[in-house]
XYZ file of C-alpha atoms in Angstrom:
269
model
C 18.943 11.338 26.826
C 17.226 9.177 24.244
C 17.704 6.901 21.277
C 16.561 8.633 18.082
C 15.971 6.435 15.025
C 16.201 8.153 11.625
C 14.254 6.605 8.747
C 13.825 7.464 5.070
C 10.311 7.533 3.609
C 9.395 4.967 0.979
C 8.508 5.246 -2.678
C 5.802 2.679 -2.047
C 2.732 4.341 -0.581
C -0.873 3.409 0.069
C -3.057 6.419 -0.639
C -5.905 6.876 1.850
C -9.467 6.883 0.548
C -10.627 9.161 3.350
C -9.240 11.175 6.220
C -8.724 14.718 7.462
C -7.076 17.342 5.287
C -3.537 18.558 5.828
C -2.812 20.708 8.890
C 0.737 22.014 8.596
C 0.606 23.354 12.133
C 0.246 19.803 13.455
C 3.421 18.442 11.838
C 6.680 17.861 13.679
C 8.390 21.107 14.756
C 5.853 23.223 12.860
C 7.086 26.462 14.428
C 10.488 26.112 12.736
C 9.517 24.287 9.553
C 6.087 25.449 8.306
C 7.403 28.296 6.134
C 9.963 26.007 4.491
C 7.320 23.344 3.928
C 5.082 25.870 2.191
C 7.975 26.937 -0.043
C 8.612 23.361 -1.174
C 4.887 22.692 -1.636
C 4.570 25.767 -3.875
C 7.615 24.815 -5.958
C 6.367 21.235 -6.283
C 2.947 22.402 -7.478
C 4.588 24.580 -10.118
C 6.675 21.716 -11.440
C 3.762 19.280 -11.297
C 1.720 21.523 -13.632
C 4.461 21.517 -16.260
C 5.118 19.164 -19.159
C 8.519 18.374 -17.613
C 7.052 17.148 -14.319
C 8.005 13.484 -14.719
C 11.549 14.340 -15.791
C 12.189 16.867 -13.000
C 10.701 14.582 -10.343
C 12.517 11.500 -11.659
C 9.312 9.516 -12.064
C 8.873 6.388 -14.129
C 5.872 5.855 -16.429
C 3.597 4.460 -13.719
C 4.389 7.138 -11.136
C 4.256 9.897 -13.759
C 0.545 9.204 -14.195
C 0.045 10.132 -10.536
C 1.847 13.493 -10.561
C -1.497 15.295 -10.287
C -1.739 14.346 -6.609
C 0.914 16.997 -5.922
C -1.625 19.665 -6.920
C -4.103 18.887 -4.141
C -1.886 18.393 -1.095
C -3.918 20.716 1.128
C -7.272 19.106 0.325
C -6.403 15.418 -0.104
C -7.155 12.950 2.711
C -4.328 12.312 5.161
C -3.181 9.318 7.195
C -0.302 8.839 9.646
C 3.042 8.623 7.874
C 3.587 5.106 9.237
C 0.494 3.989 7.322
C 1.119 6.020 4.151
C 4.592 4.566 3.617
C 4.317 0.884 2.727
C 7.684 0.000 1.187
C 9.999 -2.830 2.203
C 11.462 -1.063 5.251
C 8.055 -0.107 6.654
C 6.580 -3.540 6.061
C 9.489 -5.105 7.960
C 9.314 -2.564 10.805
C 5.605 -3.079 11.468
C 5.164 0.503 12.696
C 1.415 0.368 12.093
C 1.096 -2.489 14.572
C 3.334 -0.696 17.092
C 1.211 2.458 16.895
C -1.965 0.607 17.883
C -0.670 0.308 21.442
C -0.555 3.606 23.401
C 2.912 2.848 24.770
C 4.157 1.918 21.323
C 2.663 5.062 19.814
C 4.370 7.200 22.449
C 7.682 5.479 21.721
C 7.252 6.124 17.992
C 6.583 9.805 18.571
C 9.552 10.285 20.883
C 12.156 8.001 19.344
C 11.594 7.964 15.573
C 11.876 10.618 12.854
C 11.026 10.113 9.175
C 12.868 12.259 6.626
C 10.948 13.643 3.653
C 11.787 15.634 0.561
C 8.461 17.454 0.882
C 8.077 17.933 4.632
C 11.708 17.857 5.785
C 11.042 15.633 8.786
C 7.942 13.963 10.163
C 6.871 12.093 13.228
C 5.618 8.650 12.133
C 2.217 9.659 13.528
C 1.979 12.962 11.593
C -1.011 13.071 9.225
C 0.077 13.638 5.617
C -1.404 13.065 2.131
C -0.102 10.931 -0.699
C 2.549 12.735 -2.756
C 5.432 12.236 -5.185
C 8.722 13.917 -4.294
C 12.060 12.365 -3.354
C 14.886 14.081 -1.487
C 17.168 13.648 -4.509
C 15.096 16.138 -6.529
C 16.133 19.664 -7.493
C 13.141 22.026 -7.617
C 13.077 25.475 -9.225
C 13.491 27.882 -6.317
C 14.511 25.614 -3.434
C 17.109 23.810 -5.580
C 18.594 20.518 -4.394
C 16.409 19.436 -1.508
C 19.138 18.082 0.815
C 20.902 21.460 0.652
C 17.602 23.335 1.040
C 16.545 21.398 4.123
C 19.908 21.203 5.868
C 19.863 24.639 7.595
C 16.255 24.137 8.690
C 16.629 20.607 10.022
C 19.915 21.111 11.851
C 18.509 23.103 14.801
C 15.440 20.866 15.119
C 17.273 17.551 15.072
C 20.281 18.637 17.092
C 17.899 19.657 19.873
C 16.004 16.354 19.638
C 19.135 14.211 19.656
C 21.297 16.164 22.118
C 23.280 13.977 24.532
C 21.692 10.868 23.052
C 22.262 8.165 20.461
C 21.193 8.449 16.821
C 20.567 5.195 14.934
C 20.754 6.249 11.304
C 18.821 4.005 8.899
C 18.596 6.573 6.076
C 19.712 6.244 2.472
C 22.323 8.629 1.039
C 20.066 11.444 -0.245
C 18.231 11.685 3.059
C 21.433 11.417 5.104
C 22.758 14.486 3.277
C 19.951 16.646 4.717
C 21.366 16.373 8.252
C 24.624 14.899 9.484
C 24.708 14.482 13.259
C 28.107 14.951 14.849
C 29.856 14.120 18.088
C 30.737 17.781 18.708
C 26.991 18.372 19.193
C 27.018 15.807 22.004
C 25.437 13.135 19.793
C 26.591 9.533 19.473
C 25.900 8.190 15.981
C 25.484 4.626 14.705
C 25.057 4.429 10.930
C 23.390 1.155 9.963
C 24.928 -0.743 7.043
C 23.698 -4.081 5.715
C 25.831 -6.490 3.681
C 25.275 -9.990 2.380
C 28.003 -12.615 2.442
C 28.206 -14.379 -0.905
C 29.200 -18.031 -1.362
C 32.755 -16.967 -2.245
C 33.055 -14.995 0.991
C 32.763 -11.559 -0.615
C 30.344 -8.995 0.695
C 27.720 -7.169 -1.319
C 25.094 -4.539 -0.600
C 21.649 -5.650 -1.779
C 19.146 -2.789 -1.681
C 16.013 -4.820 -0.975
C 17.748 -6.837 1.725
C 19.240 -3.712 3.298
C 15.849 -2.030 3.531
C 14.327 -5.152 5.060
C 17.052 -5.501 7.699
C 16.943 -1.815 8.622
C 13.182 -2.077 8.977
C 13.473 -5.112 11.245
C 15.989 -3.259 13.418
C 13.904 -0.080 13.630
C 10.784 -1.983 14.624
C 12.624 -4.062 17.221
C 14.246 -0.980 18.755
C 10.903 0.823 19.081
C 9.371 -2.248 20.711
C 12.326 -2.485 23.086
C 11.979 1.178 24.064
C 8.219 0.797 24.552
C 8.715 -2.366 26.615
C 11.428 -0.838 28.767
C 14.137 -3.313 27.717
C 16.224 -0.646 25.949
C 17.252 2.083 28.394
C 17.269 5.791 27.604
C 21.028 5.698 28.153
C 21.545 3.029 25.452
C 24.790 3.071 23.516
C 25.911 1.519 20.228
C 26.787 -1.822 21.834
C 23.220 -2.057 23.182
C 21.859 -1.498 19.664
C 24.226 -4.160 18.342
C 22.877 -6.675 20.847
C 19.315 -5.998 19.687
C 20.391 -6.334 16.049
C 22.106 -9.636 16.770
C 18.774 -11.182 17.783
C 17.060 -10.396 14.473
C 16.064 -13.182 12.104
C 18.463 -13.502 9.192
C 21.324 -11.581 10.798
C 24.457 -13.731 11.044
C 26.748 -11.191 12.628
C 26.870 -7.591 13.809
C 30.040 -5.520 13.578
C 30.674 -2.180 15.276
C 33.459 0.010 13.898
C 35.657 2.404 15.825
C 34.399 6.021 15.762
C 35.579 8.021 12.741
C 36.896 11.590 13.005
C 33.321 12.877 13.270
C 32.544 10.462 16.076
C 30.320 8.250 13.933
C 30.358 4.466 14.132
C 29.225 1.990 11.494
C 26.872 -0.726 12.719
C 27.147 -3.424 10.060
C 24.506 -6.139 9.882
C 25.806 -9.207 8.049
C 23.086 -11.298 6.402
C 23.133 -14.575 4.591
C-alpha cells in the first residue's frame, strides 16, 4: 500500500545547458511505454517541421520561436523532470530541494508520478530534455493525446496504485489520460482549490490553485520521507496535512461519488 501523488507537468521550464542525452530505456515503466513514446516523438517531430507547428501545438508567439527544440529530443541535454519543470506548482512544491536528500529522493521516486503529453508518465527523477507539447494537443497519427495514452497508462498506474491512495493534483487534460477507480482497489482524493471572496462566494483561481497543490504535494512527500505519513494513509490523513499549510483556511472532504472518488477541497483566502 502507498500514497501516490499525481502531478501535471508545467509550461514553465528551465532548459539545461548541459547533461546526458535521452535514454528512453531509463524512463518510468520503459518496458510498457517506450514504443508509445517513440510514436509520439515521431509525430511531434513531423508537426514541428511544418509551417502549422505553432497552431497545432497551441503555442503563443514566444513559445512558437522555440518549437525547434522538438527536433532534437534524442540529442539535447537532459535533467531530472523535477528540475526541468519550473512553473508555479513546482516552485511551491520544492521538489528539487527534496531530491537532494537520499530519503526524499526515494520518496519522490516511489510516491510521485508526473504526467506528460510527450512521455505519458515520468518519475520526477527521470532525465528528460526541454520540449513543447501539452496533453491537450491532437497530433497527426496518435490523435488526441489523452485518448492515445489512456490504454497505455492504465495498466502501469493501476499496478502502481493498487490497494493504495491516489492524491490527484492534475489539471483536466492530464486527468483524462487515466482515471483511477475504486473497483481497481484504489482510493482517490481529487484536490480542488477555491478562494473565498469578500461576498462569501467561491472562485477557482488558476495561479492560486497551482500554488496550493504544489504546497500540498511537497508537504506530503516530506511527510512520507520523514515517516510522519504512514503507507496506510487515507483521505482524512491527507486532509490533516493540507490543513497545516500556509494560506489554507479550511479543508473539506466530500463523500465518495459513484466511482469511489472523493473531492479534497482546499479553501484559501
